[in-house]
Amino acid sequence: MQIRIEDSWKKALASEWEQPYFVALADFVRREYSGAQCFPPAGRIFAAFDACPFDKVKVVILGQDPYHDYGQANGLCFSVADGVAKPPSLVNILREVSDDTGAPADAPGNLERWARQGVLLLNATLTVQAHRAGSHQGHGWERFTDTAIRRLSECRDSLVFLLWGSFAISKKALIDQSRHLVLTSPHPSPLSAYRGFFGNHHFSRANQWLTDHGQSPIIW
């Protein structure tokens, strides 16, 4: 199967392209995009991988589902397209970044600047139907993105995984914690941010780990 994805990831995930589950997933996604409004735009389904090659990943942030309102999703978890109002979880993320690192509190909501520095902004499910949160869950994306996490854990060293909320924290089982730093906290949603997301210092802690392991820190 011919998949348009960044070359290093295409090789890292080569075992998946002809798997029956992925063939069925690709057929499902094609049908959904041809018959309904879906997000992100088709050309940005693999944007998280395209923006952050396999051998350049330093930090992984895991989300669950793309934004499902028009114009929001740009293929990077928690990120929005330029000029789009920031959803509440993203507002809280940028607030914690500012409190933790001194970055501007009014920083843009498009997080491509992070991805270009080695932050893989990965949703567990890469597509969604408009206004139907979770509508593409359970069709194979989770198996695919779990494989991506495992490949990073197995083939790379000294990465940082930021897992926010119970869904993301459940992915700890995929990560070799003897080789990588795993930081967990409540989700940045307004429903839970005050229960421990604010003040988690994940961004400065990630940078300290990177510096301690001979890598350049992220300019958050």
PDB file of C-alpha atoms in Angstrom:
ATOM      1  CA  MET A   1       0.000   0.000   0.000  1.00  0.00           C
ATOM      2  CA  GLN A   2       1.314   3.443  -0.895  1.00  0.00           C
ATOM      3  CA  ILE A   3       1.064   5.766   2.088  1.00  0.00           C
ATOM      4  CA  ARG A   4       2.225   9.375   1.913  1.00  0.00           C
ATOM      5  CA  ILE A   5       4.175   9.819   5.121  1.00  0.00           C
ATOM      6  CA  GLU A   6       7.650  11.106   5.984  1.00  0.00           C
ATOM      7  CA  ASP A   7      10.304   8.608   4.826  1.00  0.00           C
ATOM      8  CA  SER A   8      11.877   7.719   8.181  1.00  0.00           C
ATOM      9  CA  TRP A   9       8.456   6.954   9.637  1.00  0.00           C
ATOM     10  CA  LYS A  10       7.487   5.028   6.525  1.00  0.00           C
ATOM     11  CA  LYS A  11      10.448   2.746   7.183  1.00  0.00           C
ATOM     12  CA  ALA A  12       9.906   2.566  10.953  1.00  0.00           C
ATOM     13  CA  LEU A  13       6.284   1.508  10.428  1.00  0.00           C
ATOM     14  CA  ALA A  14       6.869  -0.632   7.338  1.00  0.00           C
ATOM     15  CA  SER A  15       5.400  -3.697   9.052  1.00  0.00           C
ATOM     16  CA  GLU A  16       1.990  -2.029   9.264  1.00  0.00           C
ATOM     17  CA  TRP A  17       1.129  -0.966   5.718  1.00  0.00           C
ATOM     18  CA  GLU A  18      -0.008  -4.375   4.441  1.00  0.00           C
ATOM     19  CA  GLN A  19      -1.533  -5.610   7.684  1.00  0.00           C
ATOM     20  CA  PRO A  20      -5.234  -6.501   7.261  1.00  0.00           C
ATOM     21  CA  TYR A  21      -6.240  -4.069  10.012  1.00  0.00           C
ATOM     22  CA  PHE A  22      -4.456  -1.171   8.288  1.00  0.00           C
ATOM     23  CA  VAL A  23      -5.904  -2.021   4.864  1.00  0.00           C
ATOM     24  CA  ALA A  24      -9.372  -2.007   6.442  1.00  0.00           C
ATOM     25  CA  LEU A  25      -8.569   1.250   8.273  1.00  0.00           C
ATOM     26  CA  ALA A  26      -7.440   2.943   5.064  1.00  0.00           C
ATOM     27  CA  ASP A  27     -10.641   1.837   3.312  1.00  0.00           C
ATOM     28  CA  PHE A  28     -12.737   3.157   6.208  1.00  0.00           C
ATOM     29  CA  VAL A  29     -10.973   6.531   6.183  1.00  0.00           C
ATOM     30  CA  ARG A  30     -11.389   6.896   2.414  1.00  0.00           C
ATOM     31  CA  ARG A  31     -15.113   6.193   2.690  1.00  0.00           C
ATOM     32  CA  GLU A  32     -15.531   8.628   5.557  1.00  0.00           C
ATOM     33  CA  TYR A  33     -13.689  11.461   3.804  1.00  0.00           C
ATOM     34  CA  SER A  34     -15.630  10.910   0.575  1.00  0.00           C
ATOM     35  CA  GLY A  35     -19.011  10.803   2.273  1.00  0.00           C
ATOM     36  CA  ALA A  36     -18.776  13.246   5.187  1.00  0.00           C
ATOM     37  CA  GLN A  37     -16.849  16.231   6.495  1.00  0.00           C
ATOM     38  CA  CYS A  38     -13.831  14.895   8.376  1.00  0.00           C
ATOM     39  CA  PHE A  39     -10.821  16.415  10.090  1.00  0.00           C
ATOM     40  CA  PRO A  40      -7.973  17.125   9.782  1.00  0.00           C
ATOM     41  CA  PRO A  41      -7.776  17.856   6.035  1.00  0.00           C
ATOM     42  CA  ALA A  42      -6.831  14.652   4.221  1.00  0.00           C
ATOM     43  CA  GLY A  43      -3.365  15.942   3.369  1.00  0.00           C
ATOM     44  CA  ARG A  44      -2.616  16.449   7.068  1.00  0.00           C
ATOM     45  CA  ILE A  45      -3.680  13.083   8.499  1.00  0.00           C
ATOM     46  CA  PHE A  46      -0.013  12.169   9.034  1.00  0.00           C
ATOM     47  CA  ALA A  47       1.123  15.724   9.802  1.00  0.00           C
ATOM     48  CA  ALA A  48       2.515  14.786  13.232  1.00  0.00           C
ATOM     49  CA  PHE A  49       4.887  12.297  11.599  1.00  0.00           C
ATOM     50  CA  ASP A  50       5.717  14.543   8.649  1.00  0.00           C
ATOM     51  CA  ALA A  51       6.690  17.433  10.924  1.00  0.00           C
ATOM     52  CA  CYS A  52       8.874  15.342  13.229  1.00  0.00           C
ATOM     53  CA  PRO A  53      10.969  12.578  11.622  1.00  0.00           C
ATOM     54  CA  PHE A  54      11.530   9.360  13.567  1.00  0.00           C
ATOM     55  CA  ASP A  55      15.199  10.018  14.283  1.00  0.00           C
ATOM     56  CA  LYS A  56      14.544  13.631  15.339  1.00  0.00           C
ATOM     57  CA  VAL A  57      11.953  12.914  18.042  1.00  0.00           C
ATOM     58  CA  LYS A  58      12.942  14.146  21.510  1.00  0.00           C
ATOM     59  CA  VAL A  59       9.576  14.517  23.251  1.00  0.00           C
ATOM     60  CA  VAL A  60       6.236  12.780  22.688  1.00  0.00           C
ATOM     61  CA  ILE A  61       2.942  14.392  23.714  1.00  0.00           C
ATOM     62  CA  LEU A  62      -0.051  12.106  23.313  1.00  0.00           C
ATOM     63  CA  GLY A  63      -3.616  13.205  22.672  1.00  0.00           C
ATOM     64  CA  GLN A  64      -6.708  11.107  22.071  1.00  0.00           C
ATOM     65  CA  ASP A  65      -8.730  12.528  19.170  1.00  0.00           C
ATOM     66  CA  PRO A  66      -8.463  15.435  16.699  1.00  0.00           C
ATOM     67  CA  TYR A  67     -10.581  18.522  17.279  1.00  0.00           C
ATOM     68  CA  HIS A  68     -13.907  17.986  15.522  1.00  0.00           C
ATOM     69  CA  ASP A  69     -15.086  21.539  14.825  1.00  0.00           C
ATOM     70  CA  TYR A  70     -14.483  23.194  11.474  1.00  0.00           C
ATOM     71  CA  GLY A  71     -10.992  24.597  10.876  1.00  0.00           C
ATOM     72  CA  GLN A  72      -9.456  23.563  14.198  1.00  0.00           C
ATOM     73  CA  ALA A  73      -7.514  20.339  13.604  1.00  0.00           C
ATOM     74  CA  ASN A  74      -4.170  20.594  11.834  1.00  0.00           C
ATOM     75  CA  GLY A  75      -2.931  17.042  12.407  1.00  0.00           C
ATOM     76  CA  LEU A  76      -0.948  17.790  15.585  1.00  0.00           C
ATOM     77  CA  CYS A  77      -2.483  16.930  18.943  1.00  0.00           C
ATOM     78  CA  PHE A  78      -3.771  19.891  20.962  1.00  0.00           C
ATOM     79  CA  SER A  79      -2.662  22.263  18.164  1.00  0.00           C
ATOM     80  CA  VAL A  80      -4.930  24.408  15.997  1.00  0.00           C
ATOM     81  CA  ALA A  81      -4.464  25.998  12.606  1.00  0.00           C
ATOM     82  CA  ASP A  82      -3.262  29.583  12.373  1.00  0.00           C
ATOM     83  CA  GLY A  83      -5.929  32.150  13.157  1.00  0.00           C
ATOM     84  CA  VAL A  84      -8.213  29.698  14.965  1.00  0.00           C
ATOM     85  CA  ALA A  85      -9.348  30.399  18.527  1.00  0.00           C
ATOM     86  CA  LYS A  86      -7.583  28.224  21.084  1.00  0.00           C
ATOM     87  CA  PRO A  87      -9.706  25.513  22.700  1.00  0.00           C
ATOM     88  CA  PRO A  88      -9.696  25.452  26.520  1.00  0.00           C
ATOM     89  CA  SER A  89      -7.211  22.587  26.906  1.00  0.00           C
ATOM     90  CA  LEU A  90      -4.727  24.361  24.656  1.00  0.00           C
ATOM     91  CA  VAL A  91      -5.184  27.590  26.601  1.00  0.00           C
ATOM     92  CA  ASN A  92      -4.314  25.685  29.770  1.00  0.00           C
ATOM     93  CA  ILE A  93      -1.280  24.029  28.170  1.00  0.00           C
ATOM     94  CA  LEU A  94       0.112  27.377  27.085  1.00  0.00           C
ATOM     95  CA  ARG A  95      -0.624  28.824  30.526  1.00  0.00           C
ATOM     96  CA  GLU A  96       1.424  26.060  32.165  1.00  0.00           C
ATOM     97  CA  VAL A  97       4.220  26.556  29.618  1.00  0.00           C
ATOM     98  CA  SER A  98       4.300  30.247  30.505  1.00  0.00           C
ATOM     99  CA  ASP A  99       4.218  29.654  34.254  1.00  0.00           C
ATOM    100  CA  ASP A 100       6.853  26.927  34.001  1.00  0.00           C
ATOM    101  CA  THR A 101       9.300  28.392  31.500  1.00  0.00           C
ATOM    102  CA  GLY A 102       8.505  32.079  31.130  1.00  0.00           C
ATOM    103  CA  ALA A 103       7.352  31.701  27.535  1.00  0.00           C
ATOM    104  CA  PRO A 104       4.804  34.307  26.388  1.00  0.00           C
ATOM    105  CA  ALA A 105       1.343  33.552  27.728  1.00  0.00           C
ATOM    106  CA  ASP A 106      -0.220  34.657  24.423  1.00  0.00           C
ATOM    107  CA  ALA A 107       1.853  32.270  22.285  1.00  0.00           C
ATOM    108  CA  PRO A 108       0.214  31.043  19.057  1.00  0.00           C
ATOM    109  CA  GLY A 109      -2.012  27.977  19.188  1.00  0.00           C
ATOM    110  CA  ASN A 110      -0.324  26.409  16.163  1.00  0.00           C
ATOM    111  CA  LEU A 111       2.271  24.110  17.754  1.00  0.00           C
ATOM    112  CA  GLU A 112       4.202  23.359  14.580  1.00  0.00           C
ATOM    113  CA  ARG A 113       7.083  25.302  16.157  1.00  0.00           C
ATOM    114  CA  TRP A 114       7.351  22.530  18.746  1.00  0.00           C
ATOM    115  CA  ALA A 115       7.139  19.759  16.161  1.00  0.00           C
ATOM    116  CA  ARG A 116      10.012  21.265  14.160  1.00  0.00           C
ATOM    117  CA  GLN A 117      12.185  21.030  17.292  1.00  0.00           C
ATOM    118  CA  GLY A 118      11.489  17.344  17.885  1.00  0.00           C
ATOM    119  CA  VAL A 119       8.144  17.205  19.693  1.00  0.00           C
ATOM    120  CA  LEU A 120       5.908  14.473  18.284  1.00  0.00           C
ATOM    121  CA  LEU A 121       2.349  15.715  18.817  1.00  0.00           C
ATOM    122  CA  LEU A 122       0.507  12.453  18.318  1.00  0.00           C
ATOM    123  CA  ASN A 123      -3.188  11.737  18.608  1.00  0.00           C
ATOM    124  CA  ALA A 124      -4.077   8.099  19.272  1.00  0.00           C
ATOM    125  CA  THR A 125      -6.799   8.415  16.627  1.00  0.00           C
ATOM    126  CA  LEU A 126      -5.714  10.464  13.618  1.00  0.00           C
ATOM    127  CA  THR A 127      -9.090  11.337  12.082  1.00  0.00           C
ATOM    128  CA  VAL A 128     -12.612  12.260  13.168  1.00  0.00           C
ATOM    129  CA  GLN A 129     -15.948  13.093  11.575  1.00  0.00           C
ATOM    130  CA  ALA A 130     -17.115  16.684  11.998  1.00  0.00           C
ATOM    131  CA  HIS A 131     -18.933  17.385  15.274  1.00  0.00           C
ATOM    132  CA  ARG A 132     -18.763  13.713  16.322  1.00  0.00           C
ATOM    133  CA  ALA A 133     -16.029  13.324  18.922  1.00  0.00           C
ATOM    134  CA  GLY A 134     -14.558   9.820  18.956  1.00  0.00           C
ATOM    135  CA  SER A 135     -16.338   8.805  15.753  1.00  0.00           C
ATOM    136  CA  HIS A 136     -13.213   7.189  14.244  1.00  0.00           C
ATOM    137  CA  GLN A 137     -12.088   5.404  17.380  1.00  0.00           C
ATOM    138  CA  GLY A 138     -12.003   1.612  17.311  1.00  0.00           C
ATOM    139  CA  HIS A 139     -11.245   1.310  13.588  1.00  0.00           C
ATOM    140  CA  GLY A 140      -7.510   0.631  13.810  1.00  0.00           C
ATOM    141  CA  TRP A 141      -5.841   3.968  14.435  1.00  0.00           C
ATOM    142  CA  GLU A 142      -5.081   3.041  18.045  1.00  0.00           C
ATOM    143  CA  ARG A 143      -3.204  -0.086  16.969  1.00  0.00           C
ATOM    144  CA  PHE A 144      -1.225   1.951  14.462  1.00  0.00           C
ATOM    145  CA  THR A 145      -0.257   4.716  16.890  1.00  0.00           C
ATOM    146  CA  ASP A 146       0.545   2.192  19.632  1.00  0.00           C
ATOM    147  CA  THR A 147       3.018   0.661  17.192  1.00  0.00           C
ATOM    148  CA  ALA A 148       4.591   4.071  16.616  1.00  0.00           C
ATOM    149  CA  ILE A 149       5.045   4.527  20.377  1.00  0.00           C
ATOM    150  CA  ARG A 150       6.559   1.055  20.713  1.00  0.00           C
ATOM    151  CA  ARG A 151       8.989   1.693  17.847  1.00  0.00           C
ATOM    152  CA  LEU A 152      10.208   4.869  19.524  1.00  0.00           C
ATOM    153  CA  SER A 153      10.583   3.105  22.851  1.00  0.00           C
ATOM    154  CA  GLU A 154      12.484   0.196  21.318  1.00  0.00           C
ATOM    155  CA  CYS A 155      14.681   2.002  18.797  1.00  0.00           C
ATOM    156  CA  ARG A 156      15.451   5.366  20.396  1.00  0.00           C
ATOM    157  CA  ASP A 157      17.054   6.348  23.693  1.00  0.00           C
ATOM    158  CA  SER A 158      16.420   9.049  26.305  1.00  0.00           C
ATOM    159  CA  LEU A 159      13.113  10.345  25.007  1.00  0.00           C
ATOM    160  CA  VAL A 160      10.527  12.173  27.119  1.00  0.00           C
ATOM    161  CA  PHE A 161       6.880  11.069  27.070  1.00  0.00           C
ATOM    162  CA  LEU A 162       4.317  13.534  28.440  1.00  0.00           C
ATOM    163  CA  LEU A 163       1.107  11.670  29.284  1.00  0.00           C
ATOM    164  CA  TRP A 164      -1.826  13.771  30.455  1.00  0.00           C
ATOM    165  CA  GLY A 165      -5.038  12.178  31.663  1.00  0.00           C
ATOM    166  CA  SER A 166      -6.044   8.563  32.200  1.00  0.00           C
ATOM    167  CA  PHE A 167      -6.193   7.647  28.504  1.00  0.00           C
ATOM    168  CA  ALA A 168      -2.669   8.847  27.767  1.00  0.00           C
ATOM    169  CA  ILE A 169      -1.328   7.422  31.026  1.00  0.00           C
ATOM    170  CA  SER A 170      -2.605   3.995  29.970  1.00  0.00           C
ATOM    171  CA  LYS A 171       0.059   4.042  27.247  1.00  0.00           C
ATOM    172  CA  LYS A 172       2.842   3.756  29.848  1.00  0.00           C
ATOM    173  CA  ALA A 173       2.766   0.012  29.258  1.00  0.00           C
ATOM    174  CA  LEU A 174       4.165   0.577  25.751  1.00  0.00           C
ATOM    175  CA  ILE A 175       7.238   2.473  26.972  1.00  0.00           C
ATOM    176  CA  ASP A 176      10.509   1.153  28.417  1.00  0.00           C
ATOM    177  CA  GLN A 177      10.839   3.386  31.447  1.00  0.00           C
ATOM    178  CA  SER A 178      14.408   2.230  32.040  1.00  0.00           C
ATOM    179  CA  ARG A 179      15.406   4.052  28.831  1.00  0.00           C
ATOM    180  CA  HIS A 180      12.982   6.977  28.703  1.00  0.00           C
ATOM    181  CA  LEU A 181      11.470   9.596  30.990  1.00  0.00           C
ATOM    182  CA  VAL A 182       7.700   9.278  31.420  1.00  0.00           C
ATOM    183  CA  LEU A 183       5.902  12.203  33.071  1.00  0.00           C
ATOM    184  CA  THR A 184       2.207  11.942  33.945  1.00  0.00           C
ATOM    185  CA  SER A 185      -0.412  14.321  35.269  1.00  0.00           C
ATOM    186  CA  PRO A 186      -4.135  15.069  35.008  1.00  0.00           C
ATOM    187  CA  HIS A 187      -5.407  16.252  31.633  1.00  0.00           C
ATOM    188  CA  PRO A 188      -5.232  19.991  30.767  1.00  0.00           C
ATOM    189  CA  SER A 189      -9.002  20.098  30.271  1.00  0.00           C
ATOM    190  CA  PRO A 190     -10.764  22.714  32.421  1.00  0.00           C
ATOM    191  CA  LEU A 191     -12.431  19.764  34.190  1.00  0.00           C
ATOM    192  CA  SER A 192      -9.121  18.477  35.544  1.00  0.00           C
ATOM    193  CA  ALA A 193      -6.334  21.030  35.037  1.00  0.00           C
ATOM    194  CA  TYR A 194      -6.628  22.309  38.606  1.00  0.00           C
ATOM    195  CA  ARG A 195      -6.183  18.788  39.969  1.00  0.00           C
ATOM    196  CA  GLY A 196      -2.521  18.652  39.073  1.00  0.00           C
ATOM    197  CA  PHE A 197      -1.881  19.700  35.488  1.00  0.00           C
ATOM    198  CA  PHE A 198      -1.156  23.245  36.569  1.00  0.00           C
ATOM    199  CA  GLY A 199       2.160  23.187  38.362  1.00  0.00           C
ATOM    200  CA  ASN A 200       3.330  19.864  36.925  1.00  0.00           C
ATOM    201  CA  HIS A 201       6.441  21.568  35.472  1.00  0.00           C
ATOM    202  CA  HIS A 202       6.558  19.013  32.676  1.00  0.00           C
ATOM    203  CA  PHE A 203       8.095  21.425  30.190  1.00  0.00           C
ATOM    204  CA  SER A 204      11.054  22.434  32.330  1.00  0.00           C
ATOM    205  CA  ARG A 205      11.494  18.840  33.540  1.00  0.00           C
ATOM    206  CA  ALA A 206      11.556  17.621  29.943  1.00  0.00           C
ATOM    207  CA  ASN A 207      14.200  20.184  29.057  1.00  0.00           C
ATOM    208  CA  GLN A 208      16.302  19.243  32.076  1.00  0.00           C
ATOM    209  CA  TRP A 209      16.211  15.599  30.997  1.00  0.00           C
ATOM    210  CA  LEU A 210      17.175  16.486  27.428  1.00  0.00           C
ATOM    211  CA  THR A 211      20.052  18.663  28.624  1.00  0.00           C
ATOM    212  CA  ASP A 212      21.256  15.957  31.024  1.00  0.00           C
ATOM    213  CA  HIS A 213      21.319  13.500  28.124  1.00  0.00           C
ATOM    214  CA  GLY A 214      23.252  15.703  25.729  1.00  0.00           C
ATOM    215  CA  GLN A 215      20.352  17.040  23.693  1.00  0.00           C
ATOM    216  CA  SER A 216      19.282  20.609  23.047  1.00  0.00           C
ATOM    217  CA  PRO A 217      16.213  21.729  25.029  1.00  0.00           C
ATOM    218  CA  ILE A 218      12.898  22.648  23.435  1.00  0.00           C
ATOM    219  CA  ILE A 219      12.059  26.345  23.085  1.00  0.00           C
ATOM    220  CA  TRP A 220       8.501  26.043  24.324  1.00  0.00           C
TER     221      TRP A 220
END
